Amino acid sequence: MHSYRSNTSCNLSFEEKKMKLEEELKAFNLNSYEARVYLALLRESMTPKQISEHAKVPLPRIYDTLKSLEAKGFVIKGEKYSAIAPEIALESRILQFRAEFENSIKEIEAKKNLLAKKLSSLYLRKPSTHEVAVLKGINSIISKFLEIMNEASEIHITIRKALKAKELFKSCFQNLETKNKKIFIILPEETKISKEDKEYIKKHGIKVKFHNTLFDLLVTEKDVLIGVPDPTAQEPYHSIAIWIRNEVFAKAIQQNLKET
């Protein structure tokens, strides 16, 4: 009786482990049937009928499932079906994701250029010389950040909390024409710049100084964007910023930063 209980406990533990692995494989866009089949094939090569029995997948669904797993790089077909080694299969899947992502970005960028031209003809809003707005959320802030950067010729940026989101802000420079822009960045004194970041700074002609500041700031000839700490947020992506368009105010802060 004691032996039976022990075996039952082991079986439950194994089933729980399998279920957990199934869930983790879903991160690689495998559905439940695909995950079960791949886990079954890790133990040995099998025929479709054997796979159906071991993986508890209905036989009519086995062939579609195997075909999908082949396309995703998880199994190969010989006399029987076999699993690709996990390290290789998962790495191959990541490469697929990267290729798909890059293709989707290219498609969206092509559509963006065409759509922007169409929408620009409808955009009748005249720029104001004095304006104030509160921006909530990183997407709103990035949009305004890009707009300001595109219009400016001299840009001063002070970085404090935004350092945690540097990769996101670095991406803003990717499609920005920086050749005719003067860009100055003030970083916290304790900041260590990696080799990759040094190359990035050099590529975009950015001048860097080190000084501790109170806020994240973007200042141009007529705009000021102030990052305001959100006491309820622990992450840099839950952010608030104040945008001020006032040439006198902006130039005064610019001058102050030059003297820092």
PDB file of C-alpha atoms in Angstrom:
ATOM      1  CA  MET A   1       0.000   0.000   0.000  1.00  0.00           C
ATOM      2  CA  HIS A   2       2.838   2.364   0.922  1.00  0.00           C
ATOM      3  CA  SER A   3       4.580   1.612  -2.418  1.00  0.00           C
ATOM      4  CA  TYR A   4       1.416   2.468  -4.394  1.00  0.00           C
ATOM      5  CA  ARG A   5       1.144   5.870  -2.692  1.00  0.00           C
ATOM      6  CA  SER A   6       4.787   6.609  -3.433  1.00  0.00           C
ATOM      7  CA  ASN A   7       4.363   5.797  -7.154  1.00  0.00           C
ATOM      8  CA  THR A   8       1.222   7.912  -7.363  1.00  0.00           C
ATOM      9  CA  SER A   9       3.102  10.852  -5.859  1.00  0.00           C
ATOM     10  CA  CYS A  10       5.919  10.443  -8.430  1.00  0.00           C
ATOM     11  CA  ASN A  11       3.442  10.260 -11.316  1.00  0.00           C
ATOM     12  CA  LEU A  12       1.686  13.437 -10.190  1.00  0.00           C
ATOM     13  CA  SER A  13       4.998  15.225  -9.878  1.00  0.00           C
ATOM     14  CA  PHE A  14       5.961  14.203 -13.430  1.00  0.00           C
ATOM     15  CA  GLU A  15       2.582  15.326 -14.817  1.00  0.00           C
ATOM     16  CA  GLU A  16       2.877  18.663 -13.064  1.00  0.00           C
ATOM     17  CA  LYS A  17       6.356  19.101 -14.492  1.00  0.00           C
ATOM     18  CA  LYS A  18       5.066  18.319 -17.998  1.00  0.00           C
ATOM     19  CA  MET A  19       2.229  20.823 -17.641  1.00  0.00           C
ATOM     20  CA  LYS A  20       4.694  23.506 -16.539  1.00  0.00           C
ATOM     21  CA  LEU A  21       6.946  22.781 -19.538  1.00  0.00           C
ATOM     22  CA  GLU A  22       3.920  22.972 -21.856  1.00  0.00           C
ATOM     23  CA  GLU A  23       3.147  26.444 -20.503  1.00  0.00           C
ATOM     24  CA  GLU A  24       6.760  27.569 -20.935  1.00  0.00           C
ATOM     25  CA  LEU A  25       6.842  26.344 -24.546  1.00  0.00           C
ATOM     26  CA  LYS A  26       3.852  28.577 -25.296  1.00  0.00           C
ATOM     27  CA  ALA A  27       6.257  31.529 -24.985  1.00  0.00           C
ATOM     28  CA  PHE A  28       7.770  30.224 -28.237  1.00  0.00           C
ATOM     29  CA  ASN A  29       4.322  30.226 -29.892  1.00  0.00           C
ATOM     30  CA  LEU A  30       3.686  26.510 -29.566  1.00  0.00           C
ATOM     31  CA  ASN A  31       0.079  25.610 -28.886  1.00  0.00           C
ATOM     32  CA  SER A  32      -0.926  22.928 -26.385  1.00  0.00           C
ATOM     33  CA  TYR A  33      -0.897  20.055 -28.917  1.00  0.00           C
ATOM     34  CA  GLU A  34       2.472  21.125 -30.345  1.00  0.00           C
ATOM     35  CA  ALA A  35       4.017  21.369 -26.887  1.00  0.00           C
ATOM     36  CA  ARG A  36       2.723  17.911 -25.908  1.00  0.00           C
ATOM     37  CA  VAL A  37       4.012  16.333 -29.118  1.00  0.00           C
ATOM     38  CA  TYR A  38       7.450  17.918 -28.779  1.00  0.00           C
ATOM     39  CA  LEU A  39       7.756  16.789 -25.146  1.00  0.00           C
ATOM     40  CA  ALA A  40       6.774  13.235 -26.145  1.00  0.00           C
ATOM     41  CA  LEU A  41       9.346  13.145 -28.962  1.00  0.00           C
ATOM     42  CA  LEU A  42      12.145  14.284 -26.655  1.00  0.00           C
ATOM     43  CA  ARG A  43      12.098  10.785 -25.158  1.00  0.00           C
ATOM     44  CA  GLU A  44      12.212   8.811 -28.423  1.00  0.00           C
ATOM     45  CA  SER A  45      11.403   8.860 -32.143  1.00  0.00           C
ATOM     46  CA  MET A  46       7.865   7.714 -32.949  1.00  0.00           C
ATOM     47  CA  THR A  47       5.292   7.179 -35.674  1.00  0.00           C
ATOM     48  CA  PRO A  48       2.277   9.505 -35.836  1.00  0.00           C
ATOM     49  CA  LYS A  49       0.067   6.872 -34.201  1.00  0.00           C
ATOM     50  CA  GLN A  50       2.532   6.358 -31.344  1.00  0.00           C
ATOM     51  CA  ILE A  51       2.826  10.115 -30.882  1.00  0.00           C
ATOM     52  CA  SER A  52      -0.961  10.396 -30.678  1.00  0.00           C
ATOM     53  CA  GLU A  53      -1.044   7.819 -27.878  1.00  0.00           C
ATOM     54  CA  HIS A  54       1.912   9.194 -25.911  1.00  0.00           C
ATOM     55  CA  ALA A  55       1.065  12.891 -26.267  1.00  0.00           C
ATOM     56  CA  LYS A  56      -2.697  12.394 -25.852  1.00  0.00           C
ATOM     57  CA  VAL A  57      -3.410  14.310 -29.048  1.00  0.00           C
ATOM     58  CA  PRO A  58      -6.301  13.129 -31.286  1.00  0.00           C
ATOM     59  CA  LEU A  59      -4.973  11.228 -34.322  1.00  0.00           C
ATOM     60  CA  PRO A  60      -6.812  13.490 -36.844  1.00  0.00           C
ATOM     61  CA  ARG A  61      -4.863  16.451 -35.411  1.00  0.00           C
ATOM     62  CA  ILE A  62      -1.443  14.776 -35.326  1.00  0.00           C
ATOM     63  CA  TYR A  63      -0.447  15.380 -38.957  1.00  0.00           C
ATOM     64  CA  ASP A  64      -1.255  19.112 -38.870  1.00  0.00           C
ATOM     65  CA  THR A  65       0.536  19.421 -35.543  1.00  0.00           C
ATOM     66  CA  LEU A  66       3.657  17.647 -36.840  1.00  0.00           C
ATOM     67  CA  LYS A  67       3.672  19.750 -40.008  1.00  0.00           C
ATOM     68  CA  SER A  68       3.515  22.918 -37.911  1.00  0.00           C
ATOM     69  CA  LEU A  69       6.324  21.707 -35.617  1.00  0.00           C
ATOM     70  CA  GLU A  70       8.481  20.967 -38.676  1.00  0.00           C
ATOM     71  CA  ALA A  71       7.916  24.508 -39.961  1.00  0.00           C
ATOM     72  CA  LYS A  72       8.816  25.928 -36.547  1.00  0.00           C
ATOM     73  CA  GLY A  73      12.025  23.886 -36.416  1.00  0.00           C
ATOM     74  CA  PHE A  74      11.147  21.568 -33.533  1.00  0.00           C
ATOM     75  CA  VAL A  75      10.890  18.178 -35.284  1.00  0.00           C
ATOM     76  CA  ILE A  76      12.272  16.391 -38.338  1.00  0.00           C
ATOM     77  CA  LYS A  77      10.709  13.594 -40.346  1.00  0.00           C
ATOM     78  CA  GLY A  78      12.649  10.438 -41.180  1.00  0.00           C
ATOM     79  CA  GLU A  79      11.340   6.890 -40.942  1.00  0.00           C
ATOM     80  CA  LYS A  80       9.802   8.214 -37.747  1.00  0.00           C
ATOM     81  CA  TYR A  81       9.418  11.689 -36.343  1.00  0.00           C
ATOM     82  CA  SER A  82      12.228  12.951 -34.090  1.00  0.00           C
ATOM     83  CA  ALA A  83      12.680  16.005 -31.883  1.00  0.00           C
ATOM     84  CA  ILE A  84      15.339  18.595 -32.665  1.00  0.00           C
ATOM     85  CA  ALA A  85      17.665  19.152 -29.676  1.00  0.00           C
ATOM     86  CA  PRO A  86      16.071  21.760 -27.356  1.00  0.00           C
ATOM     87  CA  GLU A  87      18.951  24.273 -27.440  1.00  0.00           C
ATOM     88  CA  ILE A  88      18.973  24.279 -31.253  1.00  0.00           C
ATOM     89  CA  ALA A  89      15.185  24.307 -31.631  1.00  0.00           C
ATOM     90  CA  LEU A  90      14.697  27.224 -29.235  1.00  0.00           C
ATOM     91  CA  GLU A  91      17.551  29.267 -30.715  1.00  0.00           C
ATOM     92  CA  SER A  92      16.198  28.634 -34.214  1.00  0.00           C
ATOM     93  CA  ARG A  93      12.771  29.825 -33.072  1.00  0.00           C
ATOM     94  CA  ILE A  94      14.258  33.060 -31.730  1.00  0.00           C
ATOM     95  CA  LEU A  95      15.920  33.656 -35.110  1.00  0.00           C
ATOM     96  CA  GLN A  96      12.535  33.124 -36.783  1.00  0.00           C
ATOM     97  CA  PHE A  97      10.914  35.640 -34.418  1.00  0.00           C
ATOM     98  CA  ARG A  98      13.665  38.164 -35.146  1.00  0.00           C
ATOM     99  CA  ALA A  99      13.282  37.774 -38.922  1.00  0.00           C
ATOM    100  CA  GLU A 100       9.483  38.076 -38.689  1.00  0.00           C
ATOM    101  CA  PHE A 101       9.792  41.137 -36.458  1.00  0.00           C
ATOM    102  CA  GLU A 102      12.258  42.861 -38.798  1.00  0.00           C
ATOM    103  CA  ASN A 103      10.008  42.148 -41.792  1.00  0.00           C
ATOM    104  CA  SER A 104       6.966  43.523 -39.967  1.00  0.00           C
ATOM    105  CA  ILE A 105       8.926  46.669 -39.021  1.00  0.00           C
ATOM    106  CA  LYS A 106       9.901  47.192 -42.690  1.00  0.00           C
ATOM    107  CA  GLU A 107       6.276  46.793 -43.779  1.00  0.00           C
ATOM    108  CA  ILE A 108       5.038  49.215 -41.116  1.00  0.00           C
ATOM    109  CA  GLU A 109       7.734  51.777 -41.981  1.00  0.00           C
ATOM    110  CA  ALA A 110       6.771  51.635 -45.664  1.00  0.00           C
ATOM    111  CA  LYS A 111       3.107  52.154 -44.740  1.00  0.00           C
ATOM    112  CA  LYS A 112       4.067  54.912 -42.285  1.00  0.00           C
ATOM    113  CA  ASN A 113       5.820  56.981 -44.970  1.00  0.00           C
ATOM    114  CA  LEU A 114       2.863  56.723 -47.340  1.00  0.00           C
ATOM    115  CA  LEU A 115       0.256  57.341 -44.637  1.00  0.00           C
ATOM    116  CA  ALA A 116       2.178  60.283 -43.157  1.00  0.00           C
ATOM    117  CA  LYS A 117       2.075  62.060 -46.547  1.00  0.00           C
ATOM    118  CA  LYS A 118      -1.682  61.523 -46.826  1.00  0.00           C
ATOM    119  CA  LEU A 119      -2.382  62.662 -43.262  1.00  0.00           C
ATOM    120  CA  SER A 120      -0.059  65.675 -43.486  1.00  0.00           C
ATOM    121  CA  SER A 121      -2.337  67.239 -46.104  1.00  0.00           C
ATOM    122  CA  LEU A 122      -5.142  67.154 -43.498  1.00  0.00           C
ATOM    123  CA  TYR A 123      -3.008  68.511 -40.649  1.00  0.00           C
ATOM    124  CA  LEU A 124      -4.009  72.175 -40.475  1.00  0.00           C
ATOM    125  CA  ARG A 125      -2.968  72.961 -36.894  1.00  0.00           C
ATOM    126  CA  LYS A 126      -0.696  76.000 -36.781  1.00  0.00           C
ATOM    127  CA  PRO A 127       2.190  75.885 -34.302  1.00  0.00           C
ATOM    128  CA  SER A 128       1.664  78.064 -31.232  1.00  0.00           C
ATOM    129  CA  THR A 129       4.420  80.184 -29.699  1.00  0.00           C
ATOM    130  CA  HIS A 130       3.119  79.584 -26.154  1.00  0.00           C
ATOM    131  CA  GLU A 131       1.724  76.247 -25.068  1.00  0.00           C
ATOM    132  CA  VAL A 132       1.748  73.911 -22.054  1.00  0.00           C
ATOM    133  CA  ALA A 133       0.638  70.276 -21.866  1.00  0.00           C
ATOM    134  CA  VAL A 134       0.908  67.328 -19.489  1.00  0.00           C
ATOM    135  CA  LEU A 135       1.966  64.100 -21.200  1.00  0.00           C
ATOM    136  CA  LYS A 136       1.055  60.809 -19.553  1.00  0.00           C
ATOM    137  CA  GLY A 137       2.689  57.514 -20.516  1.00  0.00           C
ATOM    138  CA  ILE A 138       5.907  56.723 -22.316  1.00  0.00           C
ATOM    139  CA  ASN A 139       4.294  56.624 -25.788  1.00  0.00           C
ATOM    140  CA  SER A 140       2.986  60.195 -25.507  1.00  0.00           C
ATOM    141  CA  ILE A 141       6.358  61.363 -24.228  1.00  0.00           C
ATOM    142  CA  ILE A 142       8.297  59.622 -27.007  1.00  0.00           C
ATOM    143  CA  SER A 143       5.995  61.113 -29.669  1.00  0.00           C
ATOM    144  CA  LYS A 144       6.548  64.639 -28.348  1.00  0.00           C
ATOM    145  CA  PHE A 145      10.283  63.911 -27.883  1.00  0.00           C
ATOM    146  CA  LEU A 146      10.558  62.972 -31.581  1.00  0.00           C
ATOM    147  CA  GLU A 147       8.539  65.995 -32.707  1.00  0.00           C
ATOM    148  CA  ILE A 148      10.733  68.392 -30.722  1.00  0.00           C
ATOM    149  CA  MET A 149      13.973  66.736 -31.848  1.00  0.00           C
ATOM    150  CA  ASN A 150      12.961  66.913 -35.523  1.00  0.00           C
ATOM    151  CA  GLU A 151      12.235  70.641 -35.344  1.00  0.00           C
ATOM    152  CA  ALA A 152      15.301  71.649 -33.304  1.00  0.00           C
ATOM    153  CA  SER A 153      18.848  72.527 -34.322  1.00  0.00           C
ATOM    154  CA  GLU A 154      20.364  72.706 -30.826  1.00  0.00           C
ATOM    155  CA  ILE A 155      19.306  70.121 -28.259  1.00  0.00           C
ATOM    156  CA  HIS A 156      20.229  69.857 -24.578  1.00  0.00           C
ATOM    157  CA  ILE A 157      19.261  66.746 -22.628  1.00  0.00           C
ATOM    158  CA  THR A 158      19.769  66.060 -18.930  1.00  0.00           C
ATOM    159  CA  ILE A 159      19.262  62.498 -17.810  1.00  0.00           C
ATOM    160  CA  ARG A 160      18.374  61.212 -14.375  1.00  0.00           C
ATOM    161  CA  LYS A 161      15.637  58.578 -14.053  1.00  0.00           C
ATOM    162  CA  ALA A 162      15.342  58.220 -17.855  1.00  0.00           C
ATOM    163  CA  LEU A 163      18.709  56.450 -17.805  1.00  0.00           C
ATOM    164  CA  LYS A 164      16.742  53.269 -16.990  1.00  0.00           C
ATOM    165  CA  ALA A 165      14.922  53.632 -20.311  1.00  0.00           C
ATOM    166  CA  LYS A 166      17.999  54.588 -22.345  1.00  0.00           C
ATOM    167  CA  GLU A 167      17.507  51.876 -25.005  1.00  0.00           C
ATOM    168  CA  LEU A 168      14.052  53.228 -25.772  1.00  0.00           C
ATOM    169  CA  PHE A 169      15.318  56.798 -26.099  1.00  0.00           C
ATOM    170  CA  LYS A 170      18.379  55.700 -28.079  1.00  0.00           C
ATOM    171  CA  SER A 171      16.025  54.226 -30.668  1.00  0.00           C
ATOM    172  CA  CYS A 172      14.658  57.760 -31.196  1.00  0.00           C
ATOM    173  CA  PHE A 173      17.975  58.749 -32.754  1.00  0.00           C
ATOM    174  CA  GLN A 174      17.959  55.901 -35.281  1.00  0.00           C
ATOM    175  CA  ASN A 175      15.843  57.688 -37.892  1.00  0.00           C
ATOM    176  CA  LEU A 176      16.771  61.210 -36.818  1.00  0.00           C
ATOM    177  CA  GLU A 177      19.032  63.284 -39.060  1.00  0.00           C
ATOM    178  CA  THR A 178      21.644  64.467 -36.539  1.00  0.00           C
ATOM    179  CA  LYS A 179      24.260  65.802 -38.976  1.00  0.00           C
ATOM    180  CA  ASN A 180      23.140  69.439 -38.724  1.00  0.00           C
ATOM    181  CA  LYS A 181      22.084  69.294 -35.083  1.00  0.00           C
ATOM    182  CA  LYS A 182      24.096  70.160 -31.989  1.00  0.00           C
ATOM    183  CA  ILE A 183      23.276  67.641 -29.278  1.00  0.00           C
ATOM    184  CA  PHE A 184      24.475  67.965 -25.683  1.00  0.00           C
ATOM    185  CA  ILE A 185      23.724  65.396 -22.983  1.00  0.00           C
ATOM    186  CA  ILE A 186      24.355  65.756 -19.248  1.00  0.00           C
ATOM    187  CA  LEU A 187      24.638  62.429 -17.406  1.00  0.00           C
ATOM    188  CA  PRO A 188      24.803  61.725 -13.645  1.00  0.00           C
ATOM    189  CA  GLU A 189      28.377  61.899 -12.329  1.00  0.00           C
ATOM    190  CA  GLU A 190      28.524  58.182 -11.436  1.00  0.00           C
ATOM    191  CA  THR A 191      27.417  57.025 -14.913  1.00  0.00           C
ATOM    192  CA  LYS A 192      29.670  54.491 -16.614  1.00  0.00           C
ATOM    193  CA  ILE A 193      29.542  54.553 -20.412  1.00  0.00           C
ATOM    194  CA  SER A 194      29.920  51.216 -22.185  1.00  0.00           C
ATOM    195  CA  LYS A 195      32.016  50.775 -25.332  1.00  0.00           C
ATOM    196  CA  GLU A 196      28.810  50.345 -27.352  1.00  0.00           C
ATOM    197  CA  ASP A 197      27.386  53.602 -25.969  1.00  0.00           C
ATOM    198  CA  LYS A 198      30.647  55.450 -26.699  1.00  0.00           C
ATOM    199  CA  GLU A 199      30.415  54.357 -30.343  1.00  0.00           C
ATOM    200  CA  TYR A 200      26.753  55.417 -30.437  1.00  0.00           C
ATOM    201  CA  ILE A 201      27.624  58.848 -28.994  1.00  0.00           C
ATOM    202  CA  LYS A 202      30.413  59.320 -31.540  1.00  0.00           C
ATOM    203  CA  LYS A 203      28.199  58.222 -34.453  1.00  0.00           C
ATOM    204  CA  HIS A 204      25.564  60.859 -33.646  1.00  0.00           C
ATOM    205  CA  GLY A 205      28.061  63.607 -32.772  1.00  0.00           C
ATOM    206  CA  ILE A 206      26.738  63.927 -29.220  1.00  0.00           C
ATOM    207  CA  LYS A 207      28.735  65.945 -26.682  1.00  0.00           C
ATOM    208  CA  VAL A 208      28.574  64.523 -23.147  1.00  0.00           C
ATOM    209  CA  LYS A 209      29.104  66.164 -19.753  1.00  0.00           C
ATOM    210  CA  PHE A 210      28.733  64.719 -16.259  1.00  0.00           C
ATOM    211  CA  HIS A 211      26.734  66.540 -13.602  1.00  0.00           C
ATOM    212  CA  ASN A 212      23.994  65.521 -11.175  1.00  0.00           C
ATOM    213  CA  THR A 213      20.629  67.055 -12.071  1.00  0.00           C
ATOM    214  CA  LEU A 214      17.193  67.097 -10.462  1.00  0.00           C
ATOM    215  CA  PHE A 215      15.080  66.243 -13.510  1.00  0.00           C
ATOM    216  CA  ASP A 216      15.074  64.576 -16.896  1.00  0.00           C
ATOM    217  CA  LEU A 217      15.033  67.500 -19.327  1.00  0.00           C
ATOM    218  CA  LEU A 218      14.908  68.061 -23.071  1.00  0.00           C
ATOM    219  CA  VAL A 219      15.530  71.681 -24.028  1.00  0.00           C
ATOM    220  CA  THR A 220      15.657  73.233 -27.506  1.00  0.00           C
ATOM    221  CA  GLU A 221      15.418  76.798 -28.849  1.00  0.00           C
ATOM    222  CA  LYS A 222      11.686  76.990 -28.113  1.00  0.00           C
ATOM    223  CA  ASP A 223      10.637  73.818 -26.258  1.00  0.00           C
ATOM    224  CA  VAL A 224      11.183  72.377 -22.796  1.00  0.00           C
ATOM    225  CA  LEU A 225      10.165  68.823 -21.889  1.00  0.00           C
ATOM    226  CA  ILE A 226      10.416  68.071 -18.167  1.00  0.00           C
ATOM    227  CA  GLY A 227      10.243  64.522 -16.826  1.00  0.00           C
ATOM    228  CA  VAL A 228       8.248  64.553 -13.590  1.00  0.00           C
ATOM    229  CA  PRO A 229       8.760  61.747 -11.043  1.00  0.00           C
ATOM    230  CA  ASP A 230       5.618  59.652 -10.651  1.00  0.00           C
ATOM    231  CA  PRO A 231       5.447  58.621  -6.951  1.00  0.00           C
ATOM    232  CA  THR A 232       3.151  55.691  -7.788  1.00  0.00           C
ATOM    233  CA  ALA A 233       5.500  54.150 -10.388  1.00  0.00           C
ATOM    234  CA  GLN A 234       8.543  51.960  -9.926  1.00  0.00           C
ATOM    235  CA  GLU A 235       9.370  51.699 -13.632  1.00  0.00           C
ATOM    236  CA  PRO A 236      10.601  54.366 -16.093  1.00  0.00           C
ATOM    237  CA  TYR A 237       7.897  53.347 -18.585  1.00  0.00           C
ATOM    238  CA  HIS A 238       5.100  54.678 -16.350  1.00  0.00           C
ATOM    239  CA  SER A 239       5.999  58.320 -16.759  1.00  0.00           C
ATOM    240  CA  ILE A 240       4.663  61.847 -16.699  1.00  0.00           C
ATOM    241  CA  ALA A 241       6.192  64.838 -18.488  1.00  0.00           C
ATOM    242  CA  ILE A 242       5.361  68.514 -18.850  1.00  0.00           C
ATOM    243  CA  TRP A 243       5.868  70.114 -22.253  1.00  0.00           C
ATOM    244  CA  ILE A 244       6.290  73.887 -22.389  1.00  0.00           C
ATOM    245  CA  ARG A 245       6.598  75.845 -25.632  1.00  0.00           C
ATOM    246  CA  ASN A 246       7.972  79.264 -24.759  1.00  0.00           C
ATOM    247  CA  GLU A 247      11.030  80.640 -26.520  1.00  0.00           C
ATOM    248  CA  VAL A 248      12.151  82.977 -23.711  1.00  0.00           C
ATOM    249  CA  PHE A 249      11.839  80.252 -21.061  1.00  0.00           C
ATOM    250  CA  ALA A 250      13.558  77.646 -23.271  1.00  0.00           C
ATOM    251  CA  LYS A 251      16.515  79.894 -24.108  1.00  0.00           C
ATOM    252  CA  ALA A 252      16.997  80.801 -20.440  1.00  0.00           C
ATOM    253  CA  ILE A 253      17.225  77.122 -19.472  1.00  0.00           C
ATOM    254  CA  GLN A 254      19.487  76.401 -22.448  1.00  0.00           C
ATOM    255  CA  GLN A 255      21.885  79.103 -21.284  1.00  0.00           C
ATOM    256  CA  ASN A 256      21.807  77.734 -17.749  1.00  0.00           C
ATOM    257  CA  LEU A 257      22.679  74.229 -18.996  1.00  0.00           C
ATOM    258  CA  LYS A 258      25.550  75.576 -21.099  1.00  0.00           C
ATOM    259  CA  GLU A 259      27.031  77.085 -17.947  1.00  0.00           C
ATOM    260  CA  THR A 260      26.617  73.858 -15.937  1.00  0.00           C
TER     261      THR A 260
END
